[in-house]
Short mmCIF file of C-alpha atoms and ligand atoms in Angstrom, two decimals:
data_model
loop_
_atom_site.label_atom_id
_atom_site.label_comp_id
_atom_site.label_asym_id
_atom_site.label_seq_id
_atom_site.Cartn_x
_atom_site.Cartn_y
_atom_site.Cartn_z
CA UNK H 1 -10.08 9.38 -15.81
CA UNK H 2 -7.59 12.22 -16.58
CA UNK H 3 -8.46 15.10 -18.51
CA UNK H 4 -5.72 14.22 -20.95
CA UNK H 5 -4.35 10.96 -21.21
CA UNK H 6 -1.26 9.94 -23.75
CA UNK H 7 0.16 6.31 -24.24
CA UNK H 8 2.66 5.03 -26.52
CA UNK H 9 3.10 8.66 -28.07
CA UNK H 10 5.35 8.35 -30.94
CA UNK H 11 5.75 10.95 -33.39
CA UNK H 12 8.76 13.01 -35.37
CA UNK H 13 9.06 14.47 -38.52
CA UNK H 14 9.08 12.91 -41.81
CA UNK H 15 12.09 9.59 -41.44
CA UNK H 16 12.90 11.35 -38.21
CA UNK H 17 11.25 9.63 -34.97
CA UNK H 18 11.77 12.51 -31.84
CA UNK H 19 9.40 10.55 -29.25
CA UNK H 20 9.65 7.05 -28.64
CA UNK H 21 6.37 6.08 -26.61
CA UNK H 22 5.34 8.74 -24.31
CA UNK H 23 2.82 8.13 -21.40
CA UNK H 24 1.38 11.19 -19.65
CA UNK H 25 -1.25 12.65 -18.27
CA UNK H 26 -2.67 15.88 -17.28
CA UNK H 27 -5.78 15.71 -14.88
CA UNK H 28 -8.83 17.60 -14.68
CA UNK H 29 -7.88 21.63 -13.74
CA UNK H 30 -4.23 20.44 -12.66
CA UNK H 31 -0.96 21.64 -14.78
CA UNK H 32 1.32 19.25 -15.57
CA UNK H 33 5.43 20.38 -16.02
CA UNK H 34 7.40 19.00 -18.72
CA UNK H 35 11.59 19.23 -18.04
CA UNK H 36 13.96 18.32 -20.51
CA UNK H 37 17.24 19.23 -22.48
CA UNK H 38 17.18 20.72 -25.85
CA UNK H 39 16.56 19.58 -28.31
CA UNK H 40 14.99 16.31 -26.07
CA UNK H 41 11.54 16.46 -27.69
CA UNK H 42 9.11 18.85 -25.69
CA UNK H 43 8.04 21.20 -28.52
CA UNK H 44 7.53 17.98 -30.83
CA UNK H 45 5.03 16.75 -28.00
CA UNK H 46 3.25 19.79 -27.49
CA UNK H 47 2.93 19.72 -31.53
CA UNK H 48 1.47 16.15 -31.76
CA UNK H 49 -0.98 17.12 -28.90
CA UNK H 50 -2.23 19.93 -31.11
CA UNK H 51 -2.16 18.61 -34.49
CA UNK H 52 -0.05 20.20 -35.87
CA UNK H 53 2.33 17.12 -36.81
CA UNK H 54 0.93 13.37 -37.24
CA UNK H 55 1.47 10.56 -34.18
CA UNK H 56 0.88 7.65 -33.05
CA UNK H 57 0.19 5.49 -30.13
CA UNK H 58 -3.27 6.26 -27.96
CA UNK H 59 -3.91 10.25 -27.04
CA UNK H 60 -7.40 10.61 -25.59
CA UNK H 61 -8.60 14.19 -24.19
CA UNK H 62 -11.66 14.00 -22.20
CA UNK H 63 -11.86 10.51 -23.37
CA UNK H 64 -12.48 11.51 -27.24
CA UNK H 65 -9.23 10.26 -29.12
CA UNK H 66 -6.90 13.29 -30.46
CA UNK H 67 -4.70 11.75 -33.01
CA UNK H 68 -5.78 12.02 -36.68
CA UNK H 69 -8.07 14.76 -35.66
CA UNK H 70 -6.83 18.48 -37.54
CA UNK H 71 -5.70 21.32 -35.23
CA UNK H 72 -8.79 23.46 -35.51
CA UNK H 73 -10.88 20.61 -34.73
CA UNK H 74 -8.59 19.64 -31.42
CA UNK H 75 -8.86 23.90 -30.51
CA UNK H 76 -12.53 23.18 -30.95
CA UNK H 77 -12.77 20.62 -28.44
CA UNK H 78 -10.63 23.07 -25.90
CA UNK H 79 -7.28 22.51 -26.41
CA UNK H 80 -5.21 26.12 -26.85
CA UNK H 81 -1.51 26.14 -27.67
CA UNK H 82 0.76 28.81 -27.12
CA UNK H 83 3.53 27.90 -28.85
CA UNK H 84 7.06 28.48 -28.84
CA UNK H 85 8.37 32.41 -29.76
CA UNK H 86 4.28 32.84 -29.11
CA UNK H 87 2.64 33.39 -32.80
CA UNK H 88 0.76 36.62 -31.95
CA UNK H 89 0.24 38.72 -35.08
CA UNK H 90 2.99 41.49 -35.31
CA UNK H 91 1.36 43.78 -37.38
CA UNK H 92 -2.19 43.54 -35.64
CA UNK H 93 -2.94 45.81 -32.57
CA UNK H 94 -3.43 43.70 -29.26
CA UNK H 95 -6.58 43.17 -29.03
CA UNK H 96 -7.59 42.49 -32.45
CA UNK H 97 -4.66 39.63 -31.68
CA UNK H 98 -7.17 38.96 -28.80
CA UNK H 99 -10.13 38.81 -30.84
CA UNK H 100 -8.52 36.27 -33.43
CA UNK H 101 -8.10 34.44 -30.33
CA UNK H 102 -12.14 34.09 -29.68
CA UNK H 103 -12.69 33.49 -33.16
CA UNK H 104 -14.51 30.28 -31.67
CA UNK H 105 -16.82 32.28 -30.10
CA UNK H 106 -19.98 34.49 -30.23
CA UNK H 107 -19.16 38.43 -30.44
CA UNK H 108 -21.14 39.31 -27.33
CA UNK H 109 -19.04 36.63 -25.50
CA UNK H 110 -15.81 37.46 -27.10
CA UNK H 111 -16.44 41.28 -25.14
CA UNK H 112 -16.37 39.74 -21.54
CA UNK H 113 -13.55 37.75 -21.67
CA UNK H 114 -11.79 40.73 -23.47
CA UNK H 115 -12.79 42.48 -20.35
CA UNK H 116 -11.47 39.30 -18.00
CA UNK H 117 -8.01 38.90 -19.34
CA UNK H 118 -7.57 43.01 -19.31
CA UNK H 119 -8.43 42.90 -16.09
CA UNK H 120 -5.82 39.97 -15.20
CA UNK H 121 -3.35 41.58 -17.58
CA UNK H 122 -3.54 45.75 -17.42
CA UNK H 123 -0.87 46.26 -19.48
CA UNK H 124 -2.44 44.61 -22.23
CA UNK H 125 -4.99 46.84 -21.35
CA UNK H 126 -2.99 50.15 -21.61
CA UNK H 127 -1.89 48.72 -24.91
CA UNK H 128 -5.16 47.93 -26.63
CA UNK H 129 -4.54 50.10 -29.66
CA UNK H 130 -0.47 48.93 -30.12
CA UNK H 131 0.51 46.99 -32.63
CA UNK H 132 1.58 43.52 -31.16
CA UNK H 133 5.07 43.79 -32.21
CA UNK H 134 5.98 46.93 -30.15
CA UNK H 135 5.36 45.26 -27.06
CA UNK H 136 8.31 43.92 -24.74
CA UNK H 137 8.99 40.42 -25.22
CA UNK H 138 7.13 40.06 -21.62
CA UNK H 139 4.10 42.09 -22.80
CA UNK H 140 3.59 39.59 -26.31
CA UNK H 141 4.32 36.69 -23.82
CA UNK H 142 1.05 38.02 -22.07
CA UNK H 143 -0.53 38.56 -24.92
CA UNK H 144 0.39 34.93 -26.13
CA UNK H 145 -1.66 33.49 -23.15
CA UNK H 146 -4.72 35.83 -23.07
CA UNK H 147 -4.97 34.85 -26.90
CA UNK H 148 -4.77 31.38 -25.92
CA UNK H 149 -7.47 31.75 -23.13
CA UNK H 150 -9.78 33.73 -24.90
CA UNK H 151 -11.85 30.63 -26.19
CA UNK H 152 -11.59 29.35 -22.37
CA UNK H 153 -10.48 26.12 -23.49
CA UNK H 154 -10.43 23.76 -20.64
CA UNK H 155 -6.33 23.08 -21.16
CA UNK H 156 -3.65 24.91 -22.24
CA UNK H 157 -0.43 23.90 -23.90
CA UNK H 158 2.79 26.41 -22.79
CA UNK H 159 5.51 25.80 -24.43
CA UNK H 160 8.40 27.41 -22.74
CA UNK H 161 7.12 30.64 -21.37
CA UNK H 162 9.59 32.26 -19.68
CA UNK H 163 11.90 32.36 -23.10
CA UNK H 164 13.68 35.82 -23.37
CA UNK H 165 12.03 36.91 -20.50
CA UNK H 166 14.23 38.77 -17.34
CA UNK H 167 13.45 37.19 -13.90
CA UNK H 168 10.89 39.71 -12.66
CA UNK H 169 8.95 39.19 -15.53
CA UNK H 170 8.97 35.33 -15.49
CA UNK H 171 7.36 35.62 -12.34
CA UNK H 172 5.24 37.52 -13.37
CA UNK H 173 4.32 35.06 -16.21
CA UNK H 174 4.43 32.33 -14.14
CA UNK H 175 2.09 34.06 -10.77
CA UNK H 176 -0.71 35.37 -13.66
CA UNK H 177 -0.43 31.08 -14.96
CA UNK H 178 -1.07 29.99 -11.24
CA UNK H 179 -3.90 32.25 -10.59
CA UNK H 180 -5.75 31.57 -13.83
CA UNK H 181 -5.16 27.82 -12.77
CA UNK H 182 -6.66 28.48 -9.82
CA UNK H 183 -9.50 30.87 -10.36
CA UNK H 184 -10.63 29.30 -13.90
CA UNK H 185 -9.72 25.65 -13.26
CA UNK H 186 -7.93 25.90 -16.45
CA UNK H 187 -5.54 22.42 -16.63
CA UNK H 188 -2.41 23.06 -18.25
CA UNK H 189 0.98 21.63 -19.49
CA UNK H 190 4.07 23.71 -19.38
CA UNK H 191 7.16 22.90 -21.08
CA UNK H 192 9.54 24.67 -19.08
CA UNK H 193 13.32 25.67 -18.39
CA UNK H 194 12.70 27.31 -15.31
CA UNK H 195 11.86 24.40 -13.37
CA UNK H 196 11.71 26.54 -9.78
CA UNK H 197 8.43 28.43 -10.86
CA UNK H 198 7.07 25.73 -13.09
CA UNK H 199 7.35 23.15 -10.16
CA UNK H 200 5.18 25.50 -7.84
CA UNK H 201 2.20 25.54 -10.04
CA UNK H 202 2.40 22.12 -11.13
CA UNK H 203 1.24 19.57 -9.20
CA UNK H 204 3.09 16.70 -11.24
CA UNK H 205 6.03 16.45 -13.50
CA UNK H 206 7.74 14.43 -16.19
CA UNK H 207 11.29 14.28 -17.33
CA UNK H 208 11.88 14.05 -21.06
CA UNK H 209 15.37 12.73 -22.57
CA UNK H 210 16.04 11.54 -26.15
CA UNK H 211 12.07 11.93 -26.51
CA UNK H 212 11.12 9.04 -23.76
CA UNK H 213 10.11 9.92 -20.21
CA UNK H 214 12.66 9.30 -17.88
CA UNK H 215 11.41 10.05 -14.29
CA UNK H 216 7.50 11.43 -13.31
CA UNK H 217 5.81 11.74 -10.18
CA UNK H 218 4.38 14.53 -7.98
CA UNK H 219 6.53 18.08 -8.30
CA UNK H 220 7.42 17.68 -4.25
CA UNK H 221 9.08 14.21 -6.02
CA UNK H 222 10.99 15.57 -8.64
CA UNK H 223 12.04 18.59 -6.44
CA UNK H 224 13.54 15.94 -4.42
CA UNK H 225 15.46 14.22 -6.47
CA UNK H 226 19.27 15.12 -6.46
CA UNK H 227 19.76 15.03 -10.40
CA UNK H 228 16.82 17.08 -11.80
CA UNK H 229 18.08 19.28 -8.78
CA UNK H 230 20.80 19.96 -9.87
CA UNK H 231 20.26 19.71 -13.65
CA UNK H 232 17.00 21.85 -13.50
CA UNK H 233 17.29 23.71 -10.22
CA UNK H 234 20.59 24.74 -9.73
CA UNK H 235 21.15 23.93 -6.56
N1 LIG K 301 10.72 20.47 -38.38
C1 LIG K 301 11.65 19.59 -38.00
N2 LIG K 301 12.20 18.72 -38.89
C2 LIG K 301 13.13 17.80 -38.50
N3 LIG K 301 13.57 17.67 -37.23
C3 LIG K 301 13.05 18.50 -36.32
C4 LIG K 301 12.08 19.50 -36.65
N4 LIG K 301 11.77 20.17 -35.52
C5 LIG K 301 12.51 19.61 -34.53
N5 LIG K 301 13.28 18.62 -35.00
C6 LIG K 301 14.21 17.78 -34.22
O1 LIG K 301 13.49 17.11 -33.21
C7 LIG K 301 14.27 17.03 -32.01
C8 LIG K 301 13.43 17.56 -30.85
O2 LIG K 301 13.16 18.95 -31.08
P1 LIG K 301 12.18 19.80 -30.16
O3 LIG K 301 12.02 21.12 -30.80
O4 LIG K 301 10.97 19.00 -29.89
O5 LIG K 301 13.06 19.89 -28.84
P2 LIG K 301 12.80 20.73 -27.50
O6 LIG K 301 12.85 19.75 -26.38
O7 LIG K 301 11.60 21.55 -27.65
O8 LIG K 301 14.11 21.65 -27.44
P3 LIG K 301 14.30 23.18 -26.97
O9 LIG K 301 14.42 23.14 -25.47
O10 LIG K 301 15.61 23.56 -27.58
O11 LIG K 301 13.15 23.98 -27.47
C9 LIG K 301 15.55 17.81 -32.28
O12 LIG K 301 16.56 16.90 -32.54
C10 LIG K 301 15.21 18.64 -33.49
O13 LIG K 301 16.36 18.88 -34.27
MG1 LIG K 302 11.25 23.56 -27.70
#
């Protein structure tokens, strides 16, 4: 069984159906990539999977069913969501954005994975006392994803992380997502422009169009294929 499993997704807003039957899955401690066009659905999907708009069709995490539930009760069960432009707190310092983020957990717990996510991000560090909104874009995309880690949920939703951010940075991003993966066993699922880095720490991939999937398989099978190539990869 994968650690999330979706079938028949549908959801959309209000009259307005964006995804038309989605199967996925994301397995245990494995990150899943999500490519697709604007506008073709991926922040609606990463929305349904959270909560925080109504679906329909079979979404089971862990094997307990997800749809219906509320978003705090879906966080609960260790689902974190870093959406979109990142929702950190502007006018809170960094780490009491961090500490919002662990508001899940006991205080005495909350301290060593403060101390575990500076560690993996020193800037943050450096920055404790600055208010969120000062940061570089780069810097509150960090931020973003400690927040979302500090419950240690066991997978994390990315919605596009390498938005606004200059090259060096998105690699950045993208090496501190692979070695969390790796060293926490954290499973995530990335929507994604930047299909290069995406497709190295992913181990499989979907293609979303008009909100249905239109190609998956392993990331060494996308990367071969000639349209998402040169569509996605530029090359
Ligand atoms: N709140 C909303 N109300 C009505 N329609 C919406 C709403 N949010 C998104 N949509 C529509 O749903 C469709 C899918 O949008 P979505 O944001 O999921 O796309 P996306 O794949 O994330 O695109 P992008 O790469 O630009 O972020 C679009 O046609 C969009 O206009
Ligand atoms: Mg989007």
């Amino acid at each position: 069984m994968s650690l999330l499993e979706l079938q028949g997704l549908s959801a959309g807003y209000g009259p307005v159906q964006v995804l038309h039957g989605i199967d996925l899955r994301v397995d245990q401690g494995q990150v899943t990539v999500v490519l697709g066009a604007n506008g073709a659905g991926k922040t609606t999907l990463l929305r349904a999977l959270s909560g925080i708009i109504k679906g329909t069709g079979t979404v089971t995490f862990d094997g307990i069913s997800l749809l219906g539930r509320p978003s705090e009760k879906i966080a609960a069960l260790g689902i974190s969501h870093v959406p979109q432009g990142r929702g950190t707190f502007d006018d809170m310092s960094v780490e009491d954005n961090l500490r919002v983020g662990a508001y899940l957990r006991p205080q005495h717990q909350a301290k060593g994975a403060l101390d575990r996510w500076y560690d993996l991000f020193p800037r943050l560090a450096d920055r404790r006392n600055q208010q969120a909104g000062s940061l570089s874009g780069g810097e509150q995309q960090m931020l973003a994803i400690a927040r979302a880690l500090m419950p240690e949920p066991r997978l994390l939703l990315l919605d596009e992380p390498s938005l606004g951010l200059a090259p060096n940075t998105t690699r950045m991003v993208f090496d501190s997502l692979g070695r969390i993966n790796e060293e926490t066993g954290t499973a995530m699922l990335v929507v994604e422009q930047n299909a290069h880095l995406a497709l190295e720490i992913g181990s499989a991939a979907v293609l979303l169009e008009a909100g249905r999937v239109v190609s998956s398989g392993t990331s060494d099978e996308l990367r071969g294929r000639e349209d998402i190539r040169r569509a996605y990869l530029g090359y």
